[in-house]
């Protein structure tokens, strides 16, 4: 089926918007394991290098439960795509319970305020090391947080004293 192309310049400087998260993310058994090779190829061909990370509640009807180890670790992609940057991490629609070790390691362009949604119980070691978040709001559901998960960078906001004392 052929689709009309958009007028020249309409999406200049931004990545083409996939219609389905299944086109953007590598996904296995409820876990996002990274960005799909096909999406990265399309991105490179479009001349863009910015990838917005909006983590969905489901992909192809399967619930997204986790972000895997090294899923968006920047140095995993930069040998093939040297200009690649991840921007605007949005977990607001996510129903994940865990974020793997080094999942966003080295993503220095992820910045601002990050609110981790309720339901996340585990964050792996180094998960957000090397990011530029200024503030991270932790969920009360958090029960496990690996070493250097936040790299001493952001201000961590705990929902209650009990959680603060646990970590």
Coordinates of C-alpha atoms in Angstrom, one line a residue:
X1 CA 0.0 0.0 0.0
X2 CA 1.5 3.3 -1.0
X3 CA 1.2 6.3 1.3
X4 CA 1.6 9.9 0.2
X5 CA 4.8 11.5 1.3
X6 CA 4.8 14.5 3.5
X7 CA 5.9 17.9 2.1
X8 CA 9.6 18.5 2.1
X9 CA 11.0 19.9 5.3
X10 CA 7.9 19.1 7.3
X11 CA 9.8 16.9 9.7
X12 CA 13.2 18.3 9.2
X13 CA 15.6 17.5 12.1
X14 CA 13.3 15.0 13.8
X15 CA 13.1 11.3 13.5
X16 CA 10.4 9.8 11.4
X17 CA 7.5 8.8 13.7
X18 CA 6.9 5.1 13.6
X19 CA 3.3 4.1 13.7
X20 CA 3.9 1.2 16.1
X21 CA 6.3 0.8 19.0
X22 CA 7.0 -2.6 17.6
X23 CA 8.8 -0.9 14.7
X24 CA 11.0 1.1 17.1
X25 CA 11.9 -1.2 20.0
X26 CA 13.5 -4.6 20.1
X27 CA 11.1 -6.5 22.4
X28 CA 11.2 -10.0 23.8
X29 CA 8.9 -11.7 26.4
X30 CA 7.7 -8.4 27.9
X31 CA 11.1 -6.8 28.0
X32 CA 12.4 -3.9 25.8
X33 CA 15.9 -4.9 24.9
X34 CA 16.8 -1.9 22.8
X35 CA 16.2 0.0 19.6
X36 CA 15.4 -2.1 16.6
X37 CA 18.1 -2.2 13.8
X38 CA 15.5 -1.3 11.2
X39 CA 14.5 1.8 13.1
X40 CA 18.1 2.8 13.5
X41 CA 18.7 2.3 9.7
X42 CA 15.6 4.4 8.9
X43 CA 16.9 7.1 11.3
X44 CA 20.3 7.2 9.7
X45 CA 18.8 7.4 6.2
X46 CA 16.6 10.3 7.2
X47 CA 19.6 12.2 8.4
X48 CA 18.3 12.4 12.0
X49 CA 20.1 11.2 15.1
X50 CA 17.6 12.0 17.9
X51 CA 15.5 9.2 19.3
X52 CA 12.7 10.0 21.7
X53 CA 12.2 7.3 24.3
X54 CA 8.5 7.0 25.1
X55 CA 8.1 3.6 26.8
X56 CA 4.6 2.2 26.0
X57 CA 2.4 0.1 28.2
X58 CA 2.3 -2.6 25.6
X59 CA 3.8 -3.6 22.2
X60 CA 1.8 -5.6 19.8
X61 CA -0.7 -6.4 22.5
X62 CA 1.9 -7.8 24.9
X63 CA 2.4 -5.8 28.1
X64 CA 5.8 -4.1 28.5
X65 CA 7.1 -5.2 32.0
X66 CA 10.7 -4.3 31.9
X67 CA 13.6 -2.4 30.3
X68 CA 16.4 -4.9 29.9
X69 CA 20.1 -4.7 30.8
X70 CA 22.0 -2.3 28.5
X71 CA 18.8 -1.6 26.5
X72 CA 19.6 2.0 25.7
X73 CA 23.3 2.1 26.8
X74 CA 24.6 4.7 24.5
X75 CA 28.0 3.1 23.7
X76 CA 26.2 0.0 22.5
X77 CA 25.0 2.0 19.5
X78 CA 27.6 4.7 18.8
X79 CA 30.1 2.6 16.9
X80 CA 27.5 2.1 14.1
X81 CA 25.6 5.4 14.7
X82 CA 28.1 7.9 16.2
X83 CA 25.7 10.9 16.3
X84 CA 22.9 9.0 18.0
X85 CA 21.3 10.7 21.0
X86 CA 18.4 9.6 23.2
X87 CA 16.1 12.4 24.2
X88 CA 12.9 12.9 26.3
X89 CA 12.6 9.7 28.3
X90 CA 8.9 9.4 28.9
X91 CA 7.8 6.6 31.3
X92 CA 4.4 8.2 32.0
X93 CA 2.5 5.5 30.0
X94 CA 4.7 2.6 31.1
X95 CA 3.6 -0.2 33.3
X96 CA 7.2 -1.5 33.9
X97 CA 8.3 -3.3 37.1
X98 CA 12.1 -3.2 36.5
X99 CA 14.8 -1.3 34.8
X100 CA 17.9 -3.3 34.0
X101 CA 21.6 -2.7 34.8
X102 CA 23.2 0.1 32.7
X103 CA 19.8 0.5 30.8
X104 CA 20.4 4.2 30.1
X105 CA 24.1 4.3 30.9
X106 CA 26.0 7.1 29.2
X107 CA 22.8 8.8 27.8
X108 CA 24.1 12.3 28.7
X109 CA 21.4 14.0 26.7
X110 CA 18.7 12.6 28.9
X111 CA 18.1 15.5 31.3
X112 CA 15.7 17.5 33.4
X113 CA 13.3 15.9 35.8
X114 CA 12.5 12.1 35.7
X115 CA 9.5 10.7 37.5
X116 CA 9.7 6.9 37.8
X117 CA 6.2 5.5 37.8
X118 CA 4.7 3.5 40.6
X119 CA 5.1 -0.2 40.0
X120 CA 8.8 -0.2 39.5
X121 CA 10.3 -2.4 42.1
X122 CA 13.9 -2.9 40.9
X123 CA 16.5 -0.6 39.3
X124 CA 19.7 -2.3 38.2
X125 CA 23.3 -1.2 38.9
X126 CA 24.4 1.8 36.8
X127 CA 20.9 2.1 35.2
X128 CA 21.0 5.9 34.9
X129 CA 24.8 6.4 35.3
X130 CA 26.1 9.2 33.0
X131 CA 22.6 10.7 32.4
X132 CA 22.0 14.4 33.1
X133 CA 18.8 14.3 35.1
X134 CA 18.7 17.1 37.7
X135 CA 16.0 15.4 39.8
X136 CA 14.6 11.9 39.9
X137 CA 11.4 11.1 41.7
X138 CA 11.5 7.6 43.1
X139 CA 8.3 5.5 43.4
X140 CA 7.2 4.0 46.7
X141 CA 7.1 0.6 45.0
X142 CA 10.9 0.6 44.7
X143 CA 12.4 -2.3 46.8
X144 CA 15.8 -2.8 45.0
X145 CA 18.3 -0.4 43.6
X146 CA 21.7 -1.4 42.3
X147 CA 25.0 0.2 43.0
X148 CA 25.6 3.6 41.3
X149 CA 22.2 3.4 39.7
X150 CA 22.1 7.2 39.6
X151 CA 25.8 8.0 39.6
X152 CA 25.6 10.7 42.3
X153 CA 24.3 13.1 39.7
X154 CA 20.6 14.0 40.3
X155 CA 18.8 14.9 43.5
X156 CA 16.8 11.9 44.4
X157 CA 13.3 12.6 45.8
X158 CA 12.0 9.8 48.0
X159 CA 8.2 9.4 48.5
X160 CA 8.6 8.7 52.2
X161 CA 11.1 8.4 55.1
X162 CA 10.9 4.5 55.0
X163 CA 12.1 4.3 51.4
X164 CA 14.8 6.9 52.1
X165 CA 16.1 4.9 55.0
X166 CA 16.1 1.7 53.0
X167 CA 18.5 3.3 50.5

